[in-house]
CSV table of C-alpha atoms and ligand atoms in Angstrom, one decimal:
chain,number,residue,atom,x,y,z
A,1,UNK,CA,29.5,-32.5,-38.1
A,2,UNK,CA,26.1,-31.0,-37.3
A,3,UNK,CA,26.1,-27.4,-36.1
A,4,UNK,CA,22.7,-28.0,-34.5
A,5,UNK,CA,22.6,-28.0,-30.7
A,6,UNK,CA,21.3,-31.2,-29.0
A,7,UNK,CA,17.9,-29.7,-27.9
A,8,UNK,CA,17.2,-28.6,-31.5
A,9,UNK,CA,18.1,-32.1,-32.9
A,10,UNK,CA,15.7,-33.6,-30.4
A,11,UNK,CA,13.0,-31.3,-31.5
A,12,UNK,CA,13.8,-32.1,-35.1
A,13,UNK,CA,13.4,-35.8,-34.5
A,14,UNK,CA,10.1,-35.2,-32.8
A,15,UNK,CA,8.7,-33.0,-35.5
A,16,UNK,CA,9.9,-35.4,-38.3
A,17,UNK,CA,7.4,-38.0,-37.0
A,18,UNK,CA,4.5,-35.7,-37.9
A,19,UNK,CA,5.5,-35.3,-41.6
A,20,UNK,CA,3.6,-38.5,-42.7
A,21,UNK,CA,0.3,-37.2,-41.2
A,22,UNK,CA,0.7,-33.9,-43.1
A,23,UNK,CA,1.5,-35.9,-46.3
A,24,UNK,CA,-1.7,-37.9,-45.9
A,25,UNK,CA,-3.8,-34.8,-46.4
A,26,UNK,CA,-1.5,-33.1,-49.0
A,27,UNK,CA,-3.4,-33.9,-52.2
A,28,UNK,CA,-6.8,-33.2,-50.7
A,29,UNK,CA,-5.6,-29.8,-49.5
A,30,UNK,CA,-4.1,-29.2,-53.0
A,31,UNK,CA,-7.6,-29.9,-54.5
A,32,UNK,CA,-9.5,-27.9,-51.9
A,33,UNK,CA,-7.7,-25.3,-49.7
A,34,UNK,CA,-10.7,-25.4,-47.3
A,35,UNK,CA,-9.6,-28.9,-46.3
A,36,UNK,CA,-7.2,-27.1,-43.9
A,37,UNK,CA,-10.1,-26.7,-41.5
A,38,UNK,CA,-10.3,-30.5,-41.2
A,39,UNK,CA,-6.7,-30.8,-40.1
A,40,UNK,CA,-6.7,-28.5,-37.1
A,41,UNK,CA,-6.2,-31.4,-34.7
A,42,UNK,CA,-3.1,-32.8,-36.3
A,43,UNK,CA,-0.1,-32.4,-33.9
A,44,UNK,CA,1.9,-30.6,-36.5
A,45,UNK,CA,-0.9,-28.1,-37.2
A,46,UNK,CA,-1.4,-27.6,-33.4
A,47,UNK,CA,2.4,-27.1,-33.1
A,48,UNK,CA,2.4,-24.4,-35.8
A,49,UNK,CA,-0.5,-22.6,-34.2
A,50,UNK,CA,1.7,-22.3,-31.1
A,51,UNK,CA,5.0,-22.2,-33.1
A,52,UNK,CA,6.8,-18.8,-33.1
A,53,UNK,CA,4.7,-18.0,-30.0
A,54,UNK,CA,6.8,-16.8,-27.0
A,55,UNK,CA,6.6,-19.0,-23.9
A,56,UNK,CA,3.7,-17.8,-21.8
A,57,UNK,CA,1.4,-17.3,-24.8
A,58,UNK,CA,2.1,-20.8,-26.1
A,59,UNK,CA,-1.3,-22.4,-26.3
A,60,UNK,CA,0.0,-25.8,-27.2
A,61,UNK,CA,2.8,-26.1,-24.6
A,62,UNK,CA,6.0,-28.1,-25.2
A,63,UNK,CA,5.5,-31.6,-26.5
A,64,UNK,CA,7.2,-34.2,-24.3
A,65,UNK,CA,10.8,-34.8,-25.5
A,66,UNK,CA,10.7,-31.9,-28.0
A,67,UNK,CA,13.1,-29.7,-26.0
A,68,UNK,CA,12.7,-26.0,-25.5
A,69,UNK,CA,12.5,-25.0,-29.2
A,70,UNK,CA,9.7,-22.4,-29.7
A,71,UNK,CA,10.8,-21.6,-33.2
A,72,UNK,CA,11.8,-18.1,-32.1
A,73,UNK,CA,15.3,-18.3,-33.4
A,74,UNK,CA,15.9,-18.4,-37.2
A,75,UNK,CA,17.9,-21.6,-37.0
A,76,UNK,CA,15.1,-23.3,-35.1
A,77,UNK,CA,12.5,-22.2,-37.6
A,78,UNK,CA,14.6,-23.4,-40.5
A,79,UNK,CA,15.2,-26.8,-39.0
A,80,UNK,CA,11.6,-27.5,-37.9
A,81,UNK,CA,10.0,-26.0,-41.1
A,82,UNK,CA,12.1,-28.2,-43.4
A,83,UNK,CA,10.8,-31.2,-41.6
A,84,UNK,CA,7.2,-30.1,-41.8
A,85,UNK,CA,7.5,-28.9,-45.4
A,86,UNK,CA,8.8,-32.4,-46.3
A,87,UNK,CA,5.4,-33.6,-45.1
A,88,UNK,CA,3.5,-30.9,-46.9
A,89,UNK,CA,4.6,-27.4,-47.6
A,90,UNK,CA,1.0,-26.3,-48.4
A,91,UNK,CA,-0.2,-27.5,-45.0
A,92,UNK,CA,2.7,-26.0,-43.2
A,93,UNK,CA,2.3,-22.6,-44.8
A,94,UNK,CA,-1.5,-22.8,-44.7
A,95,UNK,CA,-1.7,-23.6,-40.9
A,96,UNK,CA,-3.1,-21.1,-38.4
A,97,UNK,CA,-0.7,-19.3,-36.1
A,98,UNK,CA,1.5,-16.2,-35.8
A,99,UNK,CA,3.7,-17.2,-38.8
A,100,UNK,CA,5.4,-14.2,-40.4
A,101,UNK,CA,3.4,-11.8,-38.3
A,102,UNK,CA,5.1,-13.4,-35.2
A,103,UNK,CA,8.6,-12.7,-36.6
A,104,UNK,CA,7.6,-9.0,-37.3
A,105,UNK,CA,6.1,-8.7,-33.7
A,106,UNK,CA,9.4,-10.1,-32.3
A,107,UNK,CA,11.3,-7.3,-33.9
A,108,UNK,CA,8.9,-4.3,-34.0
A,109,UNK,CA,6.0,-5.2,-31.6
A,110,UNK,CA,5.6,-3.5,-28.2
A,111,UNK,CA,4.6,-5.8,-25.2
A,112,UNK,CA,1.0,-4.5,-25.5
A,113,UNK,CA,0.9,-5.3,-29.3
A,114,UNK,CA,2.2,-8.8,-28.6
A,115,UNK,CA,-0.4,-9.2,-25.9
A,116,UNK,CA,-3.1,-8.1,-28.4
A,117,UNK,CA,-2.1,-10.6,-31.1
A,118,UNK,CA,-1.0,-13.6,-29.0
A,119,UNK,CA,-4.0,-13.1,-26.7
A,120,UNK,CA,-6.3,-13.5,-29.7
A,121,UNK,CA,-4.3,-16.5,-31.0
A,122,UNK,CA,-4.5,-18.2,-27.6
A,123,UNK,CA,-8.3,-18.2,-27.8
A,124,UNK,CA,-8.6,-20.7,-30.7
A,125,UNK,CA,-6.6,-21.5,-33.9
A,126,UNK,CA,-6.6,-18.3,-35.9
A,127,UNK,CA,-4.8,-17.4,-39.1
A,128,UNK,CA,-2.7,-14.3,-39.5
A,129,UNK,CA,-1.6,-12.5,-42.7
A,130,UNK,CA,1.4,-10.4,-43.7
A,131,UNK,CA,0.5,-8.0,-46.5
A,132,UNK,CA,3.3,-6.4,-48.5
A,133,UNK,CA,2.9,-7.3,-52.2
A,134,UNK,CA,0.8,-5.0,-54.5
A,135,UNK,CA,-0.9,-5.7,-57.8
A,136,UNK,CA,1.1,-3.2,-59.9
A,137,UNK,CA,4.2,-2.8,-57.7
A,138,UNK,CA,5.0,-6.4,-56.6
A,139,UNK,CA,6.9,-6.5,-53.4
A,140,UNK,CA,9.3,-3.6,-54.1
A,141,UNK,CA,8.9,-1.8,-50.8
A,142,UNK,CA,10.2,1.5,-52.1
A,143,UNK,CA,7.4,1.7,-54.7
A,144,UNK,CA,4.5,0.8,-52.5
A,145,UNK,CA,1.3,2.8,-53.1
A,146,UNK,CA,-0.9,1.6,-50.1
A,147,UNK,CA,-1.2,4.7,-48.0
A,148,UNK,CA,-1.5,5.7,-44.4
A,149,UNK,CA,-3.0,9.1,-44.1
A,150,UNK,CA,-2.4,10.8,-40.7
A,151,UNK,CA,-5.6,12.0,-39.1
A,152,UNK,CA,-3.9,14.4,-36.7
A,153,UNK,CA,-4.5,12.4,-33.4
A,154,UNK,CA,-1.8,9.8,-34.0
A,155,UNK,CA,-4.3,7.5,-35.9
A,156,UNK,CA,-4.3,6.9,-39.6
A,157,UNK,CA,-6.6,6.1,-42.5
A,158,UNK,CA,-5.4,3.1,-44.5
A,159,UNK,CA,-6.2,2.8,-48.3
A,160,UNK,CA,-4.9,0.5,-51.0
A,161,UNK,CA,-4.8,-3.0,-52.4
A,162,UNK,CA,-2.5,-6.0,-51.7
A,163,UNK,CA,-2.2,-9.2,-53.7
A,164,UNK,CA,-0.8,-12.7,-53.3
A,165,UNK,CA,-1.1,-12.5,-49.5
A,166,UNK,CA,-1.0,-15.9,-47.9
A,167,UNK,CA,-4.0,-17.0,-45.8
A,168,UNK,CA,-5.5,-13.5,-45.9
A,169,UNK,CA,-9.0,-14.7,-46.8
A,170,UNK,CA,-9.1,-16.9,-43.7
A,171,UNK,CA,-7.1,-14.6,-41.4
A,172,UNK,CA,-8.7,-12.8,-38.3
A,173,UNK,CA,-5.8,-10.5,-38.0
A,174,UNK,CA,-2.5,-9.5,-39.6
A,175,UNK,CA,-0.1,-6.7,-40.6
A,176,UNK,CA,-0.2,-4.4,-43.6
A,177,UNK,CA,2.8,-2.4,-44.9
A,178,UNK,CA,2.0,1.0,-46.2
A,179,UNK,CA,3.6,4.4,-47.0
A,180,UNK,CA,2.8,7.4,-44.8
A,181,UNK,CA,1.2,10.0,-47.1
A,182,UNK,CA,3.6,12.7,-48.1
A,183,UNK,CA,6.8,10.9,-47.1
A,184,UNK,CA,9.8,9.8,-49.1
A,185,UNK,CA,10.2,6.4,-50.7
A,186,UNK,CA,11.3,4.8,-47.4
A,187,UNK,CA,8.6,6.3,-45.2
A,188,UNK,CA,7.0,2.9,-44.7
A,189,UNK,CA,5.3,1.6,-41.6
A,190,UNK,CA,3.8,-1.8,-40.6
A,191,UNK,CA,0.4,-1.6,-38.9
A,192,UNK,CA,-1.8,-4.2,-37.2
A,193,UNK,CA,-5.2,-4.8,-38.8
A,194,UNK,CA,-8.2,-6.8,-37.9
A,195,UNK,CA,-10.4,-8.6,-40.4
A,196,UNK,CA,-13.5,-7.2,-38.6
A,197,UNK,CA,-12.3,-3.6,-39.3
A,198,UNK,CA,-14.8,-1.7,-41.5
A,199,UNK,CA,-13.2,-1.2,-45.0
A,200,UNK,CA,-11.2,-4.5,-44.8
A,201,UNK,CA,-12.0,-7.1,-47.4
A,202,UNK,CA,-10.1,-10.3,-48.4
A,203,UNK,CA,-10.9,-12.9,-51.1
A,204,UNK,CA,-9.0,-15.9,-52.3
A,205,UNK,CA,-7.2,-16.0,-55.7
A,206,UNK,CA,-6.9,-19.0,-58.0
A,207,UNK,CA,-3.4,-20.5,-57.9
A,208,UNK,CA,-1.4,-23.5,-59.2
A,209,UNK,CA,1.3,-24.1,-56.6
A,210,UNK,CA,1.2,-24.1,-52.8
A,211,UNK,CA,-2.6,-24.0,-53.0
A,212,UNK,CA,-3.0,-24.7,-49.2
A,213,UNK,CA,-1.6,-21.1,-48.5
A,214,UNK,CA,-4.8,-19.7,-50.1
A,215,UNK,CA,-3.2,-16.6,-51.7
A,216,UNK,CA,-5.6,-13.7,-51.5
A,217,UNK,CA,-6.4,-10.2,-52.6
A,218,UNK,CA,-6.8,-7.7,-49.9
A,219,UNK,CA,-8.7,-4.4,-50.3
A,220,UNK,CA,-8.2,-1.7,-47.7
A,221,UNK,CA,-10.8,1.1,-48.1
A,222,UNK,CA,-10.5,3.7,-45.5
A,223,UNK,CA,-9.6,1.3,-42.7
A,224,UNK,CA,-9.1,3.2,-39.4
A,225,UNK,CA,-5.7,2.4,-37.7
A,226,UNK,CA,-5.5,3.7,-34.1
A,227,UNK,CA,-2.1,4.9,-33.0
A,228,UNK,CA,-1.5,1.9,-30.8
A,229,UNK,CA,-1.6,-0.4,-33.8
A,230,UNK,CA,1.5,1.1,-35.5
A,231,UNK,CA,4.4,-1.3,-35.0
A,232,UNK,CA,7.8,0.1,-33.9
A,233,UNK,CA,6.4,3.4,-32.5
A,234,UNK,CA,7.9,2.6,-29.1
A,235,UNK,CA,11.4,2.0,-30.6
A,236,UNK,CA,14.2,4.6,-31.2
A,237,UNK,CA,14.0,5.9,-34.8
A,238,UNK,CA,17.1,3.9,-35.9
A,239,UNK,CA,15.3,0.6,-34.9
A,240,UNK,CA,11.9,1.2,-36.5
A,241,UNK,CA,10.9,1.6,-40.1
A,242,UNK,CA,13.1,0.2,-42.8
A,243,UNK,CA,15.8,-1.2,-40.4
A,244,UNK,CA,13.2,-3.3,-38.6
A,245,UNK,CA,11.4,-4.3,-41.8
A,246,UNK,CA,14.7,-5.4,-43.6
A,247,UNK,CA,15.8,-7.4,-40.5
A,248,UNK,CA,12.4,-9.2,-40.5
A,249,UNK,CA,12.9,-10.2,-44.1
A,250,UNK,CA,16.4,-11.4,-43.4
A,251,UNK,CA,15.0,-13.6,-40.7
A,252,UNK,CA,12.3,-15.0,-42.9
A,253,UNK,CA,14.4,-15.9,-45.8
A,254,UNK,CA,16.2,-18.9,-44.3
A,255,UNK,CA,12.8,-20.3,-43.4
A,256,UNK,CA,11.6,-20.0,-47.0
A,257,UNK,CA,14.8,-21.7,-48.1
A,258,UNK,CA,14.0,-24.5,-45.6
A,259,UNK,CA,10.5,-24.9,-47.1
A,260,UNK,CA,12.1,-25.3,-50.5
A,261,UNK,CA,14.5,-27.9,-49.1
A,262,UNK,CA,11.5,-29.8,-47.6
A,263,UNK,CA,9.8,-29.9,-51.0
A,264,UNK,CA,13.1,-31.1,-52.6
A,265,UNK,CA,13.5,-33.8,-50.0
A,266,UNK,CA,9.9,-34.9,-50.4
A,267,UNK,CA,10.5,-35.5,-54.2
A,268,UNK,CA,13.9,-37.1,-53.6
A,269,UNK,CA,12.5,-39.5,-50.9
A,270,UNK,CA,9.5,-40.3,-53.1
A,271,UNK,CA,11.9,-41.6,-55.8
A,272,UNK,CA,13.9,-43.6,-53.3
A,273,UNK,CA,10.8,-45.1,-51.8
A,274,UNK,CA,8.8,-45.8,-54.9
A,275,UNK,CA,11.2,-46.6,-57.8
A,276,UNK,CA,12.7,-49.8,-56.3
A,277,UNK,CA,16.4,-50.3,-56.4
A,278,UNK,CA,18.2,-47.8,-58.5
A,279,UNK,CA,21.3,-48.8,-60.5
A,280,UNK,CA,24.1,-47.3,-62.5
A,281,UNK,CA,23.5,-43.8,-63.9
A,282,UNK,CA,20.2,-43.5,-62.2
A,283,UNK,CA,21.6,-44.3,-58.8
A,284,UNK,CA,24.4,-41.8,-59.4
A,285,UNK,CA,21.9,-39.1,-60.4
A,286,UNK,CA,19.7,-39.7,-57.4
A,287,UNK,CA,22.7,-39.6,-55.0
A,288,UNK,CA,23.9,-36.4,-56.7
A,289,UNK,CA,20.6,-34.7,-56.1
A,290,UNK,CA,20.7,-35.8,-52.5
A,291,UNK,CA,24.2,-34.2,-52.1
A,292,UNK,CA,22.9,-31.0,-53.6
A,293,UNK,CA,20.0,-30.9,-51.1
A,294,UNK,CA,22.5,-31.5,-48.2
A,295,UNK,CA,24.8,-28.7,-49.5
A,296,UNK,CA,21.9,-26.2,-49.8
A,297,UNK,CA,20.9,-27.2,-46.2
A,298,UNK,CA,24.3,-26.5,-44.8
A,299,UNK,CA,24.2,-23.0,-46.5
A,300,UNK,CA,20.7,-22.4,-45.1
A,301,UNK,CA,21.8,-23.2,-41.6
A,302,UNK,CA,24.9,-21.0,-41.9
A,303,UNK,CA,22.6,-18.2,-43.2
A,304,UNK,CA,20.2,-18.7,-40.3
A,305,UNK,CA,23.0,-18.5,-37.7
A,306,UNK,CA,24.4,-15.4,-39.4
A,307,UNK,CA,20.9,-13.7,-39.2
A,308,UNK,CA,20.5,-14.8,-35.6
A,309,UNK,CA,23.9,-13.2,-34.7
A,310,UNK,CA,23.3,-10.0,-36.7
A,311,UNK,CA,19.7,-9.4,-38.0
A,312,UNK,CA,21.0,-6.9,-40.6
A,313,UNK,CA,23.3,-9.6,-42.1
A,314,UNK,CA,21.0,-11.0,-44.8
A,315,UNK,CA,23.4,-11.7,-47.7
A,316,UNK,CA,23.9,-15.4,-46.9
A,317,UNK,CA,20.1,-15.6,-46.4
A,318,UNK,CA,19.7,-14.4,-50.0
A,319,UNK,CA,22.2,-16.9,-51.2
A,320,UNK,CA,20.5,-19.7,-49.3
A,321,UNK,CA,17.1,-18.8,-50.5
A,322,UNK,CA,18.3,-18.6,-54.2
A,323,UNK,CA,20.2,-21.9,-53.9
A,324,UNK,CA,17.5,-23.9,-52.1
A,325,UNK,CA,14.8,-22.8,-54.6
A,326,UNK,CA,17.1,-23.8,-57.5
A,327,UNK,CA,17.7,-27.2,-56.0
A,328,UNK,CA,13.9,-27.6,-55.3
A,329,UNK,CA,13.1,-26.8,-58.8
A,330,UNK,CA,15.7,-29.1,-60.2
A,331,UNK,CA,14.9,-32.1,-58.0
A,332,UNK,CA,11.1,-31.8,-58.5
A,333,UNK,CA,11.5,-31.5,-62.3
A,334,UNK,CA,13.9,-34.4,-62.5
A,335,UNK,CA,12.0,-36.7,-60.1
A,336,UNK,CA,9.3,-37.6,-62.6
A,337,UNK,CA,12.0,-38.7,-65.1
A,338,UNK,CA,12.8,-41.7,-62.8
A,339,UNK,CA,9.3,-43.0,-63.5
A,340,UNK,CA,9.2,-42.5,-67.3
A,341,UNK,CA,6.6,-40.8,-69.6
A,342,UNK,CA,3.4,-39.7,-68.0
A,343,UNK,CA,4.8,-39.7,-64.5
A,344,UNK,CA,3.2,-36.4,-63.5
A,345,UNK,CA,-0.2,-37.9,-64.3
A,346,UNK,CA,0.6,-41.3,-62.7
A,347,UNK,CA,2.2,-39.8,-59.6
A,348,UNK,CA,0.1,-36.8,-58.6
A,349,UNK,CA,2.3,-36.0,-55.6
A,350,UNK,CA,5.3,-35.4,-57.9
A,351,UNK,CA,3.2,-33.1,-60.0
A,352,UNK,CA,2.1,-31.2,-56.9
A,353,UNK,CA,5.7,-30.9,-55.6
A,354,UNK,CA,6.9,-29.5,-59.0
A,355,UNK,CA,4.1,-26.8,-58.8
A,356,UNK,CA,4.9,-26.1,-55.1
A,357,UNK,CA,8.6,-25.6,-55.9
A,358,UNK,CA,7.6,-22.8,-58.4
A,359,UNK,CA,5.5,-21.2,-55.7
A,360,UNK,CA,8.3,-21.0,-53.2
A,361,UNK,CA,10.6,-19.4,-55.8
A,362,UNK,CA,8.3,-16.4,-55.8
A,363,UNK,CA,7.9,-16.2,-52.0
A,364,UNK,CA,10.1,-13.5,-50.4
A,365,UNK,CA,11.6,-12.4,-53.7
A,366,UNK,CA,12.7,-14.3,-56.8
A,367,UNK,CA,16.1,-15.8,-57.4
A,368,UNK,CA,17.2,-12.8,-59.5
A,369,UNK,CA,16.4,-10.4,-56.7
A,370,UNK,CA,18.3,-12.6,-54.2
A,371,UNK,CA,21.3,-12.7,-56.5
A,372,UNK,CA,21.3,-8.9,-56.7
A,373,UNK,CA,21.3,-8.7,-52.9
A,374,UNK,CA,24.1,-11.2,-52.7
A,375,UNK,CA,26.1,-9.4,-55.3
A,376,UNK,CA,25.9,-6.2,-53.3
A,377,UNK,CA,27.3,-8.1,-50.3
A,378,UNK,CA,30.2,-9.4,-52.3
A,379,UNK,CA,30.8,-6.1,-54.0
A,380,UNK,CA,31.0,-4.2,-50.7
A,381,UNK,CA,33.0,-7.0,-49.0
A,382,UNK,CA,30.3,-7.7,-46.4
A,383,UNK,CA,30.1,-11.3,-47.3
A,384,UNK,CA,33.0,-13.8,-48.0
A,385,UNK,CA,33.2,-15.5,-51.3
A,386,UNK,CA,31.7,-19.0,-50.8
B,401,FAD,C1,3.2,-19.0,-52.3
B,401,FAD,C2,3.4,-17.5,-52.2
B,401,FAD,C3,3.1,-16.9,-51.0
B,401,FAD,C4,3.2,-15.5,-50.9
B,401,FAD,N1,2.9,-14.9,-49.7
B,401,FAD,C5,2.9,-13.6,-49.6
B,401,FAD,C6,2.5,-13.0,-48.4
B,401,FAD,O1,2.1,-13.6,-47.4
B,401,FAD,N2,2.5,-11.6,-48.3
B,401,FAD,C7,2.9,-10.8,-49.4
B,401,FAD,O2,2.9,-9.6,-49.3
B,401,FAD,N3,3.3,-11.4,-50.6
B,401,FAD,C8,3.3,-12.8,-50.7
B,401,FAD,N4,3.7,-13.4,-51.9
B,401,FAD,C9,4.1,-12.5,-53.0
B,401,FAD,C10,5.6,-12.6,-53.1
B,401,FAD,O3,6.3,-12.1,-52.0
B,401,FAD,C11,6.0,-11.8,-54.4
B,401,FAD,O4,5.4,-12.3,-55.5
B,401,FAD,C12,7.5,-11.9,-54.6
B,401,FAD,O5,8.2,-11.2,-53.6
B,401,FAD,C13,8.0,-11.5,-55.9
B,401,FAD,O6,7.8,-10.2,-56.0
B,401,FAD,P1,7.2,-9.5,-57.3
B,401,FAD,O7,5.8,-10.1,-57.5
B,401,FAD,O8,7.3,-8.1,-57.1
B,401,FAD,O9,8.0,-10.0,-58.5
B,401,FAD,P2,9.2,-9.2,-59.1
B,401,FAD,O10,10.3,-9.0,-58.1
B,401,FAD,O11,8.7,-8.0,-59.8
B,401,FAD,O12,9.7,-10.2,-60.2
B,401,FAD,C14,9.0,-10.5,-61.4
B,401,FAD,C15,10.0,-11.1,-62.3
B,401,FAD,O13,11.0,-10.2,-62.7
B,401,FAD,C16,12.3,-10.6,-62.3
B,401,FAD,N5,13.1,-9.5,-61.8
B,401,FAD,C17,12.7,-8.6,-60.9
B,401,FAD,N6,13.6,-7.6,-60.6
B,401,FAD,C18,14.7,-8.0,-61.4
B,401,FAD,C19,15.9,-7.4,-61.7
B,401,FAD,N7,16.3,-6.3,-61.1
B,401,FAD,N8,16.8,-8.0,-62.5
B,401,FAD,C20,16.4,-9.2,-63.2
B,401,FAD,N9,15.1,-9.7,-63.0
B,401,FAD,C21,14.3,-9.2,-62.2
B,401,FAD,C22,12.0,-11.7,-61.2
B,401,FAD,O14,13.0,-12.7,-61.2
B,401,FAD,C23,10.7,-12.3,-61.7
B,401,FAD,O15,10.9,-13.3,-62.7
B,401,FAD,C24,3.6,-14.7,-52.0
B,401,FAD,C25,3.9,-15.4,-53.2
B,401,FAD,C26,3.7,-16.7,-53.3
B,401,FAD,C27,4.0,-17.4,-54.7
C-alpha cells in the first residue's frame, strides 16, 4: 500500500505527464548545456522555478489538479523529482529556481533573507547555486579552507575556491559555505552571495555526466559579505551552524536518491519500450531490475518521512542514497546488454543515462561515505537493522 497522501499522488500524476517533454530535449542538453535557455517555457521547468518556493512567493502558482504540493516537504520533493528525473535528470537539476538554496533557506533563512532571495527569483527565471565542495578538500565540511574574515562591524571578507558547484556559472545568486577565520573545525557558516558582487567569478567545467547541471568552478576573491547575509544569525546557537547544515543535507539526500531512481526508471522503461517482447531469462532479469527499483523507492520514501519528522535523523537517508545510486548504476549498465554489442553507440540515451548515474553517485557524498554514516547509526542503535 502506498504511504503517499492523496494530494501528493495527484501531484505525482500531474508531473509525470511532463516527463516526455523533458526527455525530448535531453540529448540536446547533454551536447550543449546552454540549451537549457531554450527550455524555460516548458511546464516542468516553470514548475521547478517555482518549486521549493513557499506559497506567496510562488511565481508559477499551483497547476490545476496538481494539489497543494509545493515541494517543501522532503517526501514531496522525492516523489516529484523522481518523476522529473525520469524525463531528464540533467534538465531537472539544471533548471532555474531555488533548488538546494531553498532547502537551506527553509532551515536557516530569516524572513528578510527569504524575501531577498525569493523576491529576486520572482522577477524572472534565475538560477541559484550552493557552494560547498573545494578543489583539494572535496565536500568534507570539517576541512574546508574557504574563509570568512570578520571585519569588526558584523560583516566579513570571503576568500577561497569552490569546485563542482551545480549551475554556478549561470546563477545570479546562491550560498557559500566557509569557515570563520580563527575558529575550530566546525566554525562553519553559510552566507548569501550575489554573482554581481565584486570578487565573485564562476566558470563552467568540462564534465561527462549530468552535463545539464553545468558544474562550475567558483572563485571568491575578497567578496564583501554584509552581516545581514549570514544565514542562521537570528536563530539560537543550537539551531545554527553545523546543526542546521547537517539537517539540510539530511533533507537533500532523499531527493538525490529520487533523482537516481528517476535515471534507473528511464533506463528500465527504455528497455521495456524499445526491445519488443522479452522472454525467458531476459524477461526475468528485466522484472528483477524493476523490483530493485521499487524496493529502493520504498526505502527512499521511508527515509524522506523520517527526515520530515526529525531533520537530524539522516541515517535512513544515507541508506536510501547509497541504495538508489547502486540500483541506478546497475540498471543503466545492464540496460545496453538487452540490445547487444554496440548498444551505447546505437542508443545514445542509454549511454547518457549510464553517465548520468555515475554523476549522481558523487552528488551529496559517495556510497562509501553514506555507508559510513549508516554504520554509525547502526552502531549507536539510532537506526533499526533493515
Ligand atoms: C552532478 C554533480 C553535482 C554536484 N553539485 C554540487 C553542488 O551544487 N555544490 C557542491 O558544493 N558540490 C557539488 N558536487 C560535488 C559533490 O558534492 C562532491 O563531489 C561529493 O560530495 C563527493 O565529495 P568529494 O569530492 O569530497 O569526494 P570524496 O568524499 O573525497 O570521495 C572521493 C573517493 O574516495 C572515497 N572515500 C571518501 N572517504 C572515504 C572513506 N572514509 N572510506 C572509503 N572511501 C572513501 C569515495 O567513495 C570516492 O570514491 C556535485 C557533484 C556532482 C557529480
